[in-house]
Structure formats: C-alpha cells, structure tokens
Amino acid sequence: SQQGEEDPQALSIQEGENATMNCSYKTSINNLQWYRQNSGRGLVHLILIRSNEREKHSGRLRVTLDTSKKSSSLLITASRAADTASYFCAPQGGSYIPTFGRGTSLIVHP
Amino acid sequence: DGGITQSPKYLFRKEGQNVTLSCEQNLNHDAMYWYRQDPGQGLRLIYYSQIVNDFQKGDIAEGYSVSREKKESFPLTVTSAQKNPTAFYLCASNPDSYSTDTQYFGPGTRLTVL
C-alpha cells in the first residue's frame, strides 16, 4: 500500500507565522487527503485534493498538489497556538485505502 | 449524536492475555479499519473490512484478529501472539471503501502491556 512521507518531521513557529509542511509519495494517486491529530486523540480530516486539482483552500488552509513531482504541501496561514498538532498526509491510490506516514509535528508558540 | 466510539480509552494487559478492543459506529458506514500507532510513528494498518462478514489483513495483521458480524461493530482482539502490543489503537470508518471518501476516526484506545 502507498504511504506518504511528510517533511519536516517537526516544525516550531511563533503564533501569527505561516506553517508549511510537505508530503511526497511514490505512485499515482486518485486523491490526497490531509489529517490532523491532537496529542492522544484520533485523526480529523482537514482537506481532500483530487488528482486533477492543483490547489485547494479551506479557511486558513491551502493545499497544493503536483502530480508530476508526486508531492503536496499544506500551508497554514496566521497560525495559532491551537494549531499545535501532528499533521498527516494520506495519498489514496487504486486500493482506496488511505495510508499514513509519520506526520509533521507542529508546535505553535503563543 | 453520530460518530465512532472506542472503548476502553485505556487498557492494561498482562503478558500472555488476549484483550479485545471495541469499535462501534452509528454512521451507517460500510468500511471499517484498525490502525496501530507507536510513539512518533505513523499509522499502520492492521485489518480492514469493506462489508459485513468480510475482512482483509493489512500490513501488520500478525498477532491480531477481528470480526465483522454487524455493520456497526468491528472489534479487534490483540492475542498473546502479538510480541509488542503496547501502542495506541485507532479505529476508522468510511461510507464506501470503493470510493474516495474521508475517513472518520474514533478517539483511540491506549493499550499497555504490564
């Protein structure tokens, strides 16, 4: 099964700054999803981008997808302390079963 | 109040014992999944079920067993054959495993082997 790899593994920023995290994958996909996990909790879906889309927005989130480079990025603008969490990408290929990498651990300092 | 529930939240087990983790959903979803998460690691797929009375092994099924007798329930048994069961276990569901649907996750069960 396909797995996304997030980069960086850890990111520490100040409140108000933007946070960018990247995801790479290896084979063709139907879509790519981003999830968030607060410490000790389940994952929460943030946004889905389909393989024929290049950019998608949802509130302070902006996701891009470059299928030629097999990569995606998640940008959180004007970050808040409450954005502190781990973020996972989940590329979905032919099996339609999302698989998850190690995630990016984001800490936003007040 | 719809969603996925997992119980218990914390579970302690002695070595050599089997334990069963509960996962229930009232979302009428066809597909259900079990993942294991170790500290600082991603989620690894243990088992998944796309329809009642059918389930498939994921990437790390050894030492685990599941059943899917009802659409809303997908319990996971961690057997004594699982060598290192201490981990955080997450259950998820989605409406239709043959489409690109969002997965909905439960709150997780943290299993510790004493």
PDB file of C-alpha atoms in Angstrom:
ATOM      1  CA  SER A   1       0.000   0.000   0.000  1.00  0.00           C
ATOM      2  CA  GLN A   2       1.151   3.536  -0.738  1.00  0.00           C
ATOM      3  CA  GLN A   3       2.391   5.725   2.080  1.00  0.00           C
ATOM      4  CA  GLY A   4       3.015   9.445   2.188  1.00  0.00           C
ATOM      5  CA  GLU A   5       6.156  10.853   3.731  1.00  0.00           C
ATOM      6  CA  GLU A   6       5.834  14.168   5.489  1.00  0.00           C
ATOM      7  CA  ASP A   7       8.603  16.717   5.799  1.00  0.00           C
ATOM      8  CA  PRO A   8       9.776  18.207   8.086  1.00  0.00           C
ATOM      9  CA  GLN A   9       9.217  15.764  10.941  1.00  0.00           C
ATOM     10  CA  ALA A  10       8.988  18.660  13.382  1.00  0.00           C
ATOM     11  CA  LEU A  11       8.233  22.355  12.976  1.00  0.00           C
ATOM     12  CA  SER A  12       8.285  25.037  15.659  1.00  0.00           C
ATOM     13  CA  ILE A  13       6.987  28.545  14.924  1.00  0.00           C
ATOM     14  CA  GLN A  14       5.558  31.610  16.624  1.00  0.00           C
ATOM     15  CA  GLU A  15       1.884  32.483  16.623  1.00  0.00           C
ATOM     16  CA  GLY A  16       0.993  34.521  13.553  1.00  0.00           C
ATOM     17  CA  GLU A  17       3.616  32.923  11.324  1.00  0.00           C
ATOM     18  CA  ASN A  18       2.788  30.608   8.444  1.00  0.00           C
ATOM     19  CA  ALA A  19       3.481  26.892   8.658  1.00  0.00           C
ATOM     20  CA  THR A  20       4.312  24.826   5.585  1.00  0.00           C
ATOM     21  CA  MET A  21       4.598  21.080   5.555  1.00  0.00           C
ATOM     22  CA  ASN A  22       5.251  18.811   2.626  1.00  0.00           C
ATOM     23  CA  CYS A  23       4.256  15.333   1.561  1.00  0.00           C
ATOM     24  CA  SER A  24       5.849  13.066  -1.017  1.00  0.00           C
ATOM     25  CA  TYR A  25       4.514   9.802  -2.375  1.00  0.00           C
ATOM     26  CA  LYS A  26       5.661   7.194  -4.854  1.00  0.00           C
ATOM     27  CA  THR A  27       2.905   6.007  -7.171  1.00  0.00           C
ATOM     28  CA  SER A  28      -0.058   7.526  -8.966  1.00  0.00           C
ATOM     29  CA  ILE A  29      -3.000   8.603  -6.848  1.00  0.00           C
ATOM     30  CA  ASN A  30      -6.722   9.336  -7.123  1.00  0.00           C
ATOM     31  CA  ASN A  31      -6.630  11.890  -4.360  1.00  0.00           C
ATOM     32  CA  LEU A  32      -4.592  13.035  -1.387  1.00  0.00           C
ATOM     33  CA  GLN A  33      -6.007  13.903   1.999  1.00  0.00           C
ATOM     34  CA  TRP A  34      -4.584  15.813   4.939  1.00  0.00           C
ATOM     35  CA  TYR A  35      -5.484  14.971   8.528  1.00  0.00           C
ATOM     36  CA  ARG A  36      -4.710  16.485  11.892  1.00  0.00           C
ATOM     37  CA  GLN A  37      -4.124  14.696  15.183  1.00  0.00           C
ATOM     38  CA  ASN A  38      -4.082  16.360  18.548  1.00  0.00           C
ATOM     39  CA  SER A  39      -1.968  14.584  21.131  1.00  0.00           C
ATOM     40  CA  GLY A  40      -3.565  11.318  22.267  1.00  0.00           C
ATOM     41  CA  ARG A  41      -6.623  11.725  20.055  1.00  0.00           C
ATOM     42  CA  GLY A  42      -7.967  10.369  16.795  1.00  0.00           C
ATOM     43  CA  LEU A  43      -7.304  11.929  13.413  1.00  0.00           C
ATOM     44  CA  VAL A  44      -9.551  14.603  11.994  1.00  0.00           C
ATOM     45  CA  HIS A  45      -9.947  15.158   8.272  1.00  0.00           C
ATOM     46  CA  LEU A  46      -8.855  18.595   7.059  1.00  0.00           C
ATOM     47  CA  ILE A  47      -8.990  18.654   3.291  1.00  0.00           C
ATOM     48  CA  LEU A  48      -9.061  16.413   0.224  1.00  0.00           C
ATOM     49  CA  ILE A  49      -7.492  17.316  -3.094  1.00  0.00           C
ATOM     50  CA  ARG A  50      -8.174  15.234  -6.178  1.00  0.00           C
ATOM     51  CA  SER A  51      -5.510  14.248  -8.683  1.00  0.00           C
ATOM     52  CA  ASN A  52      -6.882  16.667 -11.301  1.00  0.00           C
ATOM     53  CA  GLU A  53      -6.741  19.634  -8.920  1.00  0.00           C
ATOM     54  CA  ARG A  54      -3.675  21.775  -8.304  1.00  0.00           C
ATOM     55  CA  GLU A  55      -4.735  23.904  -5.360  1.00  0.00           C
ATOM     56  CA  LYS A  56      -7.473  23.966  -2.780  1.00  0.00           C
ATOM     57  CA  HIS A  57      -8.363  26.302   0.065  1.00  0.00           C
ATOM     58  CA  SER A  58     -10.300  25.855   3.271  1.00  0.00           C
ATOM     59  CA  GLY A  59     -10.247  28.730   5.713  1.00  0.00           C
ATOM     60  CA  ARG A  60      -6.612  29.279   6.731  1.00  0.00           C
ATOM     61  CA  LEU A  61      -5.521  26.091   4.976  1.00  0.00           C
ATOM     62  CA  ARG A  62      -4.084  25.960   1.485  1.00  0.00           C
ATOM     63  CA  VAL A  63      -3.159  22.662  -0.133  1.00  0.00           C
ATOM     64  CA  THR A  64      -1.264  22.239  -3.370  1.00  0.00           C
ATOM     65  CA  LEU A  65      -0.709  19.108  -5.392  1.00  0.00           C
ATOM     66  CA  ASP A  66       1.957  18.499  -8.042  1.00  0.00           C
ATOM     67  CA  THR A  67       1.362  15.070  -9.547  1.00  0.00           C
ATOM     68  CA  SER A  68       4.414  15.372 -11.806  1.00  0.00           C
ATOM     69  CA  LYS A  69       6.619  15.650  -8.719  1.00  0.00           C
ATOM     70  CA  LYS A  70       4.413  13.352  -6.652  1.00  0.00           C
ATOM     71  CA  SER A  71       4.234  15.906  -3.882  1.00  0.00           C
ATOM     72  CA  SER A  72       1.771  18.002  -1.931  1.00  0.00           C
ATOM     73  CA  SER A  73       2.073  20.833   0.530  1.00  0.00           C
ATOM     74  CA  LEU A  74      -0.125  22.090   3.339  1.00  0.00           C
ATOM     75  CA  LEU A  75       0.114  25.745   4.301  1.00  0.00           C
ATOM     76  CA  ILE A  76      -1.462  27.044   7.480  1.00  0.00           C
ATOM     77  CA  THR A  77      -1.579  30.823   7.446  1.00  0.00           C
ATOM     78  CA  ALA A  78      -1.543  33.070  10.510  1.00  0.00           C
ATOM     79  CA  SER A  79      -1.029  30.096  12.804  1.00  0.00           C
ATOM     80  CA  ARG A  80      -2.485  29.949  16.301  1.00  0.00           C
ATOM     81  CA  ALA A  81      -1.437  28.058  19.416  1.00  0.00           C
ATOM     82  CA  ALA A  82      -4.491  25.852  18.877  1.00  0.00           C
ATOM     83  CA  ASP A  83      -2.961  24.641  15.585  1.00  0.00           C
ATOM     84  CA  THR A  84      -0.379  22.709  17.619  1.00  0.00           C
ATOM     85  CA  ALA A  85      -0.833  19.101  16.486  1.00  0.00           C
ATOM     86  CA  SER A  86       0.565  16.439  14.182  1.00  0.00           C
ATOM     87  CA  TYR A  87      -0.382  16.626  10.530  1.00  0.00           C
ATOM     88  CA  PHE A  88      -0.557  13.616   8.239  1.00  0.00           C
ATOM     89  CA  CYS A  89      -0.975  13.256   4.526  1.00  0.00           C
ATOM     90  CA  ALA A  90      -2.774  10.236   3.106  1.00  0.00           C
ATOM     91  CA  PRO A  91      -2.363   9.557  -0.597  1.00  0.00           C
ATOM     92  CA  GLN A  92      -5.063   7.276  -1.992  1.00  0.00           C
ATOM     93  CA  GLY A  93      -4.312   5.130  -4.981  1.00  0.00           C
ATOM     94  CA  GLY A  94      -6.185   2.323  -6.629  1.00  0.00           C
ATOM     95  CA  SER A  95      -6.877   0.465  -3.399  1.00  0.00           C
ATOM     96  CA  TYR A  96      -8.785   3.482  -1.998  1.00  0.00           C
ATOM     97  CA  ILE A  97      -7.318   2.694   1.405  1.00  0.00           C
ATOM     98  CA  PRO A  98      -5.619   5.771   2.854  1.00  0.00           C
ATOM     99  CA  THR A  99      -2.206   5.089   4.337  1.00  0.00           C
ATOM    100  CA  PHE A 100      -0.360   7.417   6.659  1.00  0.00           C
ATOM    101  CA  GLY A 101       3.246   8.425   7.159  1.00  0.00           C
ATOM    102  CA  ARG A 102       4.920   9.601  10.359  1.00  0.00           C
ATOM    103  CA  GLY A 103       3.449  13.060  10.161  1.00  0.00           C
ATOM    104  CA  THR A 104       4.766  16.534  10.858  1.00  0.00           C
ATOM    105  CA  SER A 105       4.653  17.616  14.480  1.00  0.00           C
ATOM    106  CA  LEU A 106       3.790  21.327  14.575  1.00  0.00           C
ATOM    107  CA  ILE A 107       4.277  23.438  17.685  1.00  0.00           C
ATOM    108  CA  VAL A 108       2.953  26.984  17.635  1.00  0.00           C
ATOM    109  CA  HIS A 109       4.286  29.123  20.459  1.00  0.00           C
ATOM    110  CA  PRO A 110       1.958  31.823  21.864  1.00  0.00           C
TER     111      PRO A 110
ATOM    112  CA  ASP B   1     -25.092  12.021  18.225  1.00  0.00           C
ATOM    113  CA  GLY B   2     -23.325  10.241  15.385  1.00  0.00           C
ATOM    114  CA  GLY B   3     -19.748   9.075  15.295  1.00  0.00           C
ATOM    115  CA  ILE B   4     -17.282   6.364  16.135  1.00  0.00           C
ATOM    116  CA  THR B   5     -16.724   5.228  19.684  1.00  0.00           C
ATOM    117  CA  GLN B   6     -13.866   3.159  21.023  1.00  0.00           C
ATOM    118  CA  SER B   7     -13.659   1.574  24.416  1.00  0.00           C
ATOM    119  CA  PRO B   8     -11.970   1.450  26.740  1.00  0.00           C
ATOM    120  CA  LYS B   9      -9.819   4.593  26.460  1.00  0.00           C
ATOM    121  CA  TYR B  10      -7.018   2.965  28.454  1.00  0.00           C
ATOM    122  CA  LEU B  11      -6.397  -0.758  28.737  1.00  0.00           C
ATOM    123  CA  PHE B  12      -3.813  -2.668  30.692  1.00  0.00           C
ATOM    124  CA  ARG B  13      -2.966  -6.244  29.942  1.00  0.00           C
ATOM    125  CA  LYS B  14      -0.697  -8.815  31.460  1.00  0.00           C
ATOM    126  CA  GLU B  15       1.640 -10.688  29.179  1.00  0.00           C
ATOM    127  CA  GLY B  16       0.034 -13.811  27.760  1.00  0.00           C
ATOM    128  CA  GLN B  17      -3.532 -12.467  27.895  1.00  0.00           C
ATOM    129  CA  ASN B  18      -5.810 -11.781  24.979  1.00  0.00           C
ATOM    130  CA  VAL B  19      -7.713  -8.491  25.027  1.00  0.00           C
ATOM    131  CA  THR B  20     -10.498  -7.144  22.841  1.00  0.00           C
ATOM    132  CA  LEU B  21     -10.820  -3.511  21.838  1.00  0.00           C
ATOM    133  CA  SER B  22     -14.260  -2.269  20.934  1.00  0.00           C
ATOM    134  CA  CYS B  23     -15.134  -0.082  17.952  1.00  0.00           C
ATOM    135  CA  GLU B  24     -18.717   0.969  17.209  1.00  0.00           C
ATOM    136  CA  GLN B  25     -20.078   3.397  14.618  1.00  0.00           C
ATOM    137  CA  ASN B  26     -23.590   4.695  14.015  1.00  0.00           C
ATOM    138  CA  LEU B  27     -22.733   6.417  10.733  1.00  0.00           C
ATOM    139  CA  ASN B  28     -24.030   3.537   8.601  1.00  0.00           C
ATOM    140  CA  HIS B  29     -20.598   3.241   7.014  1.00  0.00           C
ATOM    141  CA  ASP B  30     -19.720   0.134   5.047  1.00  0.00           C
ATOM    142  CA  ALA B  31     -15.961   0.161   5.593  1.00  0.00           C
ATOM    143  CA  MET B  32     -14.102  -0.034   8.894  1.00  0.00           C
ATOM    144  CA  TYR B  33     -10.392  -0.074   9.684  1.00  0.00           C
ATOM    145  CA  TRP B  34      -7.986  -0.707  12.539  1.00  0.00           C
ATOM    146  CA  TYR B  35      -4.658   1.114  12.777  1.00  0.00           C
ATOM    147  CA  ARG B  36      -1.809   0.904  15.231  1.00  0.00           C
ATOM    148  CA  GLN B  37       0.257   3.969  16.145  1.00  0.00           C
ATOM    149  CA  ASP B  38       3.549   3.842  18.044  1.00  0.00           C
ATOM    150  CA  PRO B  39       5.162   6.945  19.590  1.00  0.00           C
ATOM    151  CA  GLY B  40       6.427   9.325  16.918  1.00  0.00           C
ATOM    152  CA  GLN B  41       5.268   6.952  14.205  1.00  0.00           C
ATOM    153  CA  GLY B  42       2.629   6.950  11.576  1.00  0.00           C
ATOM    154  CA  LEU B  43      -0.435   4.760  11.458  1.00  0.00           C
ATOM    155  CA  ARG B  44      -0.014   1.182  10.325  1.00  0.00           C
ATOM    156  CA  LEU B  45      -2.995  -0.727   9.004  1.00  0.00           C
ATOM    157  CA  ILE B  46      -3.853  -3.902  10.924  1.00  0.00           C
ATOM    158  CA  TYR B  47      -7.138  -5.092   9.398  1.00  0.00           C
ATOM    159  CA  TYR B  48      -9.935  -3.635   7.360  1.00  0.00           C
ATOM    160  CA  SER B  49     -13.468  -4.651   6.461  1.00  0.00           C
ATOM    161  CA  GLN B  50     -15.321  -3.419   3.412  1.00  0.00           C
ATOM    162  CA  ILE B  51     -18.581  -5.207   4.159  1.00  0.00           C
ATOM    163  CA  VAL B  52     -20.249  -7.231   6.877  1.00  0.00           C
ATOM    164  CA  ASN B  53     -18.862 -10.746   7.362  1.00  0.00           C
ATOM    165  CA  ASP B  54     -15.739  -9.961   5.345  1.00  0.00           C
ATOM    166  CA  PHE B  55     -12.367  -8.553   6.357  1.00  0.00           C
ATOM    167  CA  GLN B  56      -8.840  -8.358   4.984  1.00  0.00           C
ATOM    168  CA  LYS B  57      -5.375  -8.314   6.523  1.00  0.00           C
ATOM    169  CA  GLY B  58      -3.485  -5.061   6.470  1.00  0.00           C
ATOM    170  CA  ASP B  59       0.253  -4.540   6.715  1.00  0.00           C
ATOM    171  CA  ILE B  60       0.717  -5.813  10.287  1.00  0.00           C
ATOM    172  CA  ALA B  61      -2.039  -8.372  10.947  1.00  0.00           C
ATOM    173  CA  GLU B  62       0.091 -10.968  12.754  1.00  0.00           C
ATOM    174  CA  GLY B  63      -0.991 -11.398  16.369  1.00  0.00           C
ATOM    175  CA  TYR B  64      -4.355  -9.718  15.830  1.00  0.00           C
ATOM    176  CA  SER B  65      -7.828 -10.952  14.921  1.00  0.00           C
ATOM    177  CA  VAL B  66     -11.095  -9.223  14.024  1.00  0.00           C
ATOM    178  CA  SER B  67     -14.721  -9.971  13.314  1.00  0.00           C
ATOM    179  CA  ARG B  68     -17.426  -8.078  11.456  1.00  0.00           C
ATOM    180  CA  GLU B  69     -20.729  -9.712  12.362  1.00  0.00           C
ATOM    181  CA  LYS B  70     -22.622  -6.414  12.397  1.00  0.00           C
ATOM    182  CA  LYS B  71     -22.234  -3.359  10.208  1.00  0.00           C
ATOM    183  CA  GLU B  72     -21.766  -1.054  13.174  1.00  0.00           C
ATOM    184  CA  SER B  73     -19.191  -3.098  15.077  1.00  0.00           C
ATOM    185  CA  PHE B  74     -15.600  -4.104  14.291  1.00  0.00           C
ATOM    186  CA  PRO B  75     -13.858  -5.435  17.429  1.00  0.00           C
ATOM    187  CA  LEU B  76     -10.113  -6.080  17.455  1.00  0.00           C
ATOM    188  CA  THR B  77      -8.563  -8.834  19.565  1.00  0.00           C
ATOM    189  CA  VAL B  78      -4.915  -8.491  20.470  1.00  0.00           C
ATOM    190  CA  THR B  79      -3.711 -12.016  21.075  1.00  0.00           C
ATOM    191  CA  SER B  80      -0.817 -13.306  23.137  1.00  0.00           C
ATOM    192  CA  ALA B  81       0.961 -13.970  19.841  1.00  0.00           C
ATOM    193  CA  GLN B  82       1.461 -10.235  19.319  1.00  0.00           C
ATOM    194  CA  LYS B  83       5.002  -9.704  20.587  1.00  0.00           C
ATOM    195  CA  ASN B  84       4.897  -5.985  21.282  1.00  0.00           C
ATOM    196  CA  PRO B  85       1.274  -4.900  21.690  1.00  0.00           C
ATOM    197  CA  THR B  86       1.816  -1.704  23.690  1.00  0.00           C
ATOM    198  CA  ALA B  87       0.569   1.042  21.373  1.00  0.00           C
ATOM    199  CA  PHE B  88      -2.241   3.428  20.566  1.00  0.00           C
ATOM    200  CA  TYR B  89      -5.013   1.772  18.529  1.00  0.00           C
ATOM    201  CA  LEU B  90      -7.267   3.751  16.242  1.00  0.00           C
ATOM    202  CA  CYS B  91     -10.452   2.614  14.575  1.00  0.00           C
ATOM    203  CA  ALA B  92     -11.797   4.386  11.496  1.00  0.00           C
ATOM    204  CA  SER B  93     -14.693   4.088   9.095  1.00  0.00           C
ATOM    205  CA  ASN B  94     -15.742   5.465   5.778  1.00  0.00           C
ATOM    206  CA  PRO B  95     -19.006   5.359   3.887  1.00  0.00           C
ATOM    207  CA  ASP B  96     -17.764   3.277   0.987  1.00  0.00           C
ATOM    208  CA  SER B  97     -14.326   1.732   0.702  1.00  0.00           C
ATOM    209  CA  TYR B  98     -14.553   1.714  -3.095  1.00  0.00           C
ATOM    210  CA  SER B  99     -14.655   5.486  -3.394  1.00  0.00           C
ATOM    211  CA  THR B 100     -12.516   8.374  -2.354  1.00  0.00           C
ATOM    212  CA  ASP B 101     -14.265   9.165   0.875  1.00  0.00           C
ATOM    213  CA  THR B 102     -12.972  10.745   4.024  1.00  0.00           C
ATOM    214  CA  GLN B 103     -12.116   8.501   6.909  1.00  0.00           C
ATOM    215  CA  TYR B 104     -13.689   9.170  10.268  1.00  0.00           C
ATOM    216  CA  PHE B 105     -11.636   8.224  13.295  1.00  0.00           C
ATOM    217  CA  GLY B 106     -12.537   7.177  16.806  1.00  0.00           C
ATOM    218  CA  PRO B 107     -10.757   8.653  19.844  1.00  0.00           C
ATOM    219  CA  GLY B 108      -8.415   5.682  20.230  1.00  0.00           C
ATOM    220  CA  THR B 109      -7.530   3.084  22.864  1.00  0.00           C
ATOM    221  CA  ARG B 110      -4.150   3.120  24.532  1.00  0.00           C
ATOM    222  CA  LEU B 111      -3.061  -0.432  25.341  1.00  0.00           C
ATOM    223  CA  THR B 112      -0.242  -1.074  27.789  1.00  0.00           C
ATOM    224  CA  VAL B 113       1.197  -4.493  28.487  1.00  0.00           C
ATOM    225  CA  LEU B 114       2.471  -4.858  32.046  1.00  0.00           C
TER     226      LEU B 114
END
